[in-house]
mmCIF file of C-alpha atoms in Angstrom:
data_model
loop_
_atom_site.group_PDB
_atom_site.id
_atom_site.type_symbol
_atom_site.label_atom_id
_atom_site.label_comp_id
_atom_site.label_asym_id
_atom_site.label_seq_id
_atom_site.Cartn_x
_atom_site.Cartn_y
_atom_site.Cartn_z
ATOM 1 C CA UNK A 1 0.000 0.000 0.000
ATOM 2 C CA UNK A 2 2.651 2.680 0.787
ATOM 3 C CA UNK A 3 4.306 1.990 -2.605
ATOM 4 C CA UNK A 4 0.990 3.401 -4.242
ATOM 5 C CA UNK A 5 0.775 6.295 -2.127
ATOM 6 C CA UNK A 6 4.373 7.135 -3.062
ATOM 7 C CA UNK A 7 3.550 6.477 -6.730
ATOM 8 C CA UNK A 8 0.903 8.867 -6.612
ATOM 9 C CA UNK A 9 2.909 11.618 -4.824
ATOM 10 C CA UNK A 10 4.964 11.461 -7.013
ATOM 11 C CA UNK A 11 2.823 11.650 -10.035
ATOM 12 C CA UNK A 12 0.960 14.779 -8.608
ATOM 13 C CA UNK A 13 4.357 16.357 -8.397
ATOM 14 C CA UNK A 14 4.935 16.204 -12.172
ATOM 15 C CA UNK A 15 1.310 17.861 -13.046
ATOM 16 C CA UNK A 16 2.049 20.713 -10.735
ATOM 17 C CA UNK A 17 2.075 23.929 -11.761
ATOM 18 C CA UNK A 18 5.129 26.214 -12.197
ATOM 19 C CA UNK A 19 5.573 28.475 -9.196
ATOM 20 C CA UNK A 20 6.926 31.893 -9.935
ATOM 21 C CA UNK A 21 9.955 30.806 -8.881
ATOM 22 C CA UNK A 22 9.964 28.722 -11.580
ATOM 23 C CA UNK A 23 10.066 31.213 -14.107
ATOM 24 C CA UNK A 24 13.805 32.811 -15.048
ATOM 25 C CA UNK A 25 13.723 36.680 -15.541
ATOM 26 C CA UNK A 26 15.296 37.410 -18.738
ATOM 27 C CA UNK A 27 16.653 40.475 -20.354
ATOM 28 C CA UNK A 28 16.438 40.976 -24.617
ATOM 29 C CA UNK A 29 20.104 40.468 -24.547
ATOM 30 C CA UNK A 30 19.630 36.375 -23.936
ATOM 31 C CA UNK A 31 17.309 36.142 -27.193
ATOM 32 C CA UNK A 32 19.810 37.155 -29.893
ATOM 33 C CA UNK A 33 22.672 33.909 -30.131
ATOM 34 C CA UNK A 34 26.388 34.925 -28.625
ATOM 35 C CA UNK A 35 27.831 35.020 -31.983
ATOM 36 C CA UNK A 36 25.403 38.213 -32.916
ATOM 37 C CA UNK A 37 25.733 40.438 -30.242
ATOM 38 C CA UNK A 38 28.474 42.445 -30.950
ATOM 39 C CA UNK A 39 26.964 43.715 -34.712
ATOM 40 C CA UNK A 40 26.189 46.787 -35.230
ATOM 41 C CA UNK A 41 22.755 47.826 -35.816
ATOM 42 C CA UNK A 42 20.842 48.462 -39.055
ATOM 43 C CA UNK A 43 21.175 51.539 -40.748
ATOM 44 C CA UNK A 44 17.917 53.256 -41.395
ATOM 45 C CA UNK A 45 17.699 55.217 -44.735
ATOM 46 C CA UNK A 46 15.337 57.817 -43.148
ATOM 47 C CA UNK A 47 14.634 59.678 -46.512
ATOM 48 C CA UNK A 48 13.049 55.586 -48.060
ATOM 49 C CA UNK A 49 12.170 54.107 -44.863
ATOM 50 C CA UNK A 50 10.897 51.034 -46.850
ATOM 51 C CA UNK A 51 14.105 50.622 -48.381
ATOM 52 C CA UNK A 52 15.220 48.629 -45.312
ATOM 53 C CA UNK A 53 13.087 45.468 -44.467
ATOM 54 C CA UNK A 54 13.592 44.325 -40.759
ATOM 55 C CA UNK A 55 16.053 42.518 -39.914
ATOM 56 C CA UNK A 56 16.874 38.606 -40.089
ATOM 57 C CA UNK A 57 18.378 37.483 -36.583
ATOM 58 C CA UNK A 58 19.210 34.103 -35.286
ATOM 59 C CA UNK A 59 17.301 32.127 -32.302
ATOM 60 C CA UNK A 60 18.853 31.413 -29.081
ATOM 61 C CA UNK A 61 17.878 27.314 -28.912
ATOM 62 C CA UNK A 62 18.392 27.065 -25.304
ATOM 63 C CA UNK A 63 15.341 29.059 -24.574
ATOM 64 C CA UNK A 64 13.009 27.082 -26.346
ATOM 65 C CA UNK A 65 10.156 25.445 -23.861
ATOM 66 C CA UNK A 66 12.028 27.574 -21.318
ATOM 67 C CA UNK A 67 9.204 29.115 -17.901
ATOM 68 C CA UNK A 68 10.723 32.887 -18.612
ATOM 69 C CA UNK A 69 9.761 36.196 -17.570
ATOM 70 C CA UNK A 70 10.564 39.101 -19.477
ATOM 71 C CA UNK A 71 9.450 43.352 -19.716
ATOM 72 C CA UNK A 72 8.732 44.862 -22.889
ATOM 73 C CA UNK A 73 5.942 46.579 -24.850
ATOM 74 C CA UNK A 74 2.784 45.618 -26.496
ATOM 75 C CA UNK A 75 1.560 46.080 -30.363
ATOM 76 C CA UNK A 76 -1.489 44.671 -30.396
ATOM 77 C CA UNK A 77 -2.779 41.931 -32.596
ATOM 78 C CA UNK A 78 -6.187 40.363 -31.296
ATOM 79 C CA UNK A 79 -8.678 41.096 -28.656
ATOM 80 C CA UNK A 80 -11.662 43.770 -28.414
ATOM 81 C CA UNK A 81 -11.806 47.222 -26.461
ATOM 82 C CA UNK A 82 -11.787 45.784 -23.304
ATOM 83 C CA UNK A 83 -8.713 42.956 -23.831
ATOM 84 C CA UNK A 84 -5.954 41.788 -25.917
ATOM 85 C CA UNK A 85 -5.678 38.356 -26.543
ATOM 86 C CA UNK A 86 -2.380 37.889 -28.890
ATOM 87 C CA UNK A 87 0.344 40.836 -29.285
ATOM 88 C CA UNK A 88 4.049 41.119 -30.642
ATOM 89 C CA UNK A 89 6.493 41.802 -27.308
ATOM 90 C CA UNK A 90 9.130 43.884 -28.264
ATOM 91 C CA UNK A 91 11.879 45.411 -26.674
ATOM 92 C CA UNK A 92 11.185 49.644 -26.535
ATOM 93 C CA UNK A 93 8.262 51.987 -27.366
ATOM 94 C CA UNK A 94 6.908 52.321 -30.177
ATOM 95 C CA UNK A 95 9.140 49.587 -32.251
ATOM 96 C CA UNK A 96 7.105 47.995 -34.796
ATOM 97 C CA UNK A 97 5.407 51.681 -35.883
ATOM 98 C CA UNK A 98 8.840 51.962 -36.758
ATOM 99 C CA UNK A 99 10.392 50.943 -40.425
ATOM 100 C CA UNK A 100 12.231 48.758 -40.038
ATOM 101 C CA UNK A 101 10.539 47.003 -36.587
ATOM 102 C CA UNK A 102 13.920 45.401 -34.663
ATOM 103 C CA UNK A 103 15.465 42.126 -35.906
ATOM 104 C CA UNK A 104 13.420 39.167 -35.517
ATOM 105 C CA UNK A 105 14.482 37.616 -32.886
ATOM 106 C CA UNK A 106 13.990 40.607 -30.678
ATOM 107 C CA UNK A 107 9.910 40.550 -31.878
ATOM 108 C CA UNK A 108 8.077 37.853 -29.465
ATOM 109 C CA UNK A 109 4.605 36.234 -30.851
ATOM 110 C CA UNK A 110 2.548 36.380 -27.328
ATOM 111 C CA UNK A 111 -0.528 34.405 -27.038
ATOM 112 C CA UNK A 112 -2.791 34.721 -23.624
ATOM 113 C CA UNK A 113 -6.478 33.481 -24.646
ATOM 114 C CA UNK A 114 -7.017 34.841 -20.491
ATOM 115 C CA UNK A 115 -6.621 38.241 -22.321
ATOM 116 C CA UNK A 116 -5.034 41.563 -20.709
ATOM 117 C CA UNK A 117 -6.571 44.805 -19.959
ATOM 118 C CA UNK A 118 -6.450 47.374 -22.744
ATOM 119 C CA UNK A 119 -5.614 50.151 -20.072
ATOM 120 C CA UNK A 120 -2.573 48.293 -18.665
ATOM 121 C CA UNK A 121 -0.724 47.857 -22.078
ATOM 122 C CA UNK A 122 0.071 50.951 -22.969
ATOM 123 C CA UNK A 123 3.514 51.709 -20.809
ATOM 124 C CA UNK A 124 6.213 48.781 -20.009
ATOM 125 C CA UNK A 125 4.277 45.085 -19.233
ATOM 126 C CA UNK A 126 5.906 41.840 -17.548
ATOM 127 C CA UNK A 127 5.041 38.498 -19.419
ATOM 128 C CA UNK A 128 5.572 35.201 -17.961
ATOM 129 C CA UNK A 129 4.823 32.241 -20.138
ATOM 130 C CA UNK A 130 6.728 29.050 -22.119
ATOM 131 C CA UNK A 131 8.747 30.443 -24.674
ATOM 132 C CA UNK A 132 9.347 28.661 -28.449
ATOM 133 C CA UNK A 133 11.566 28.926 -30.999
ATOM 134 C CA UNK A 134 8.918 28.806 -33.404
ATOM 135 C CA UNK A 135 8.196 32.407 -35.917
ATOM 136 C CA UNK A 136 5.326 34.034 -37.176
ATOM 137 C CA UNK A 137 4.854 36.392 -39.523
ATOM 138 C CA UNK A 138 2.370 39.026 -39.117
ATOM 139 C CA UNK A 139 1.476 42.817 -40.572
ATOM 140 C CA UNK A 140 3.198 44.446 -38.048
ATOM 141 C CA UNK A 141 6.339 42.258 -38.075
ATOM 142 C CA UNK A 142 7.928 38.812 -38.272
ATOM 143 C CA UNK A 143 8.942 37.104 -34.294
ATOM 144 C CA UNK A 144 11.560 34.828 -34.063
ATOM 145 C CA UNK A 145 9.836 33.603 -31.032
ATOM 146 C CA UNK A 146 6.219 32.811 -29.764
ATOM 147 C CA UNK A 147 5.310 32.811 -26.235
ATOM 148 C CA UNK A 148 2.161 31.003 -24.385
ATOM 149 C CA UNK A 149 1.978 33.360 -21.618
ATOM 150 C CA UNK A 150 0.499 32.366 -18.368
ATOM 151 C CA UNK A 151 0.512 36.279 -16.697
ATOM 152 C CA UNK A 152 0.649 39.275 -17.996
ATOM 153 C CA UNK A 153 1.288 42.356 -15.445
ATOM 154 C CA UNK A 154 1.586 45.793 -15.536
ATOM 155 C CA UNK A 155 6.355 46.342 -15.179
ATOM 156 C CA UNK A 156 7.362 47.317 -12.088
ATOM 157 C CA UNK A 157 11.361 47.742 -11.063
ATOM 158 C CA UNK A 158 12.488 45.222 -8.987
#
């Protein structure tokens, strides 16, 4: 009898949850591969704006099915007037009004079907979620990576 009841503990531990401890805060630094860190940006041809698609940047494998946390900004995708439902995470104000938008893998695909308040999207936002190494392409911008988010709160310094 006491082998099925450790069984079962142990079974309930593996369907648990992740604790907020068991997502690692991450900066926009981690999401671009150690090889491409040190090039210099794009130049922007300010006078043709379109003349400079966005940027092609490589994935960082490691963080793929990774519990992370990370700040950023919203561009909305989906949702209503009261929530958004899917939105591109990217790294400062204002990015993807912007031609070009930042390289790809500094563009995150965010899906949270729970949906966030329109009012708290508009300054910086923390997500926490499973991130992927899988891109999307969308009006707005291509993302190197897509994120199932599991909270979405308004940033506050730590």
């Amino acid at each position: 009898m006491m082998k099925w009841k450790i069984v079962a503990l142990l079974a309930s531990l593996l369907v648990l949850p992740a604790t907020a401890a068991d997502y690692k805060t991450i900066d926009w630094d981690v999401l671009i591969p150690e090889g491409e860190r040190l090039l210099p940006p794009p130049q922007v041809n300010h006078e043709d704006p379109m003349s400079v698609p966005q940027p092609v940047g490589g994935v960082n494998k490691k963080l793929d099915q990774q519990n992370v946390r990370i700040p950023g900004f919203v561009v909305p995708l989906e949702g209503d007037a009261k929530k958004i439902t899917a939105f591109l995470l990217v790294p400062y104000f204002g990015a993807c009004i912007h031609v070009p938008p930042p390289p790809t893998n500094q563009v995150i695909y965010v899906s949270y079907p729970k949906g966030a308040p329109v009012d708290d999207l508009w300054d910086a936002i923390w997500v926490k979620g499973k991130m992927r190494t899988i891109s999307s392409s969308h009006e707005m911008a291509t993302a190197s990576y897509s994120m199932e988010a599991v909270e979405v709160s308004v940033y506050e310094e730590e």
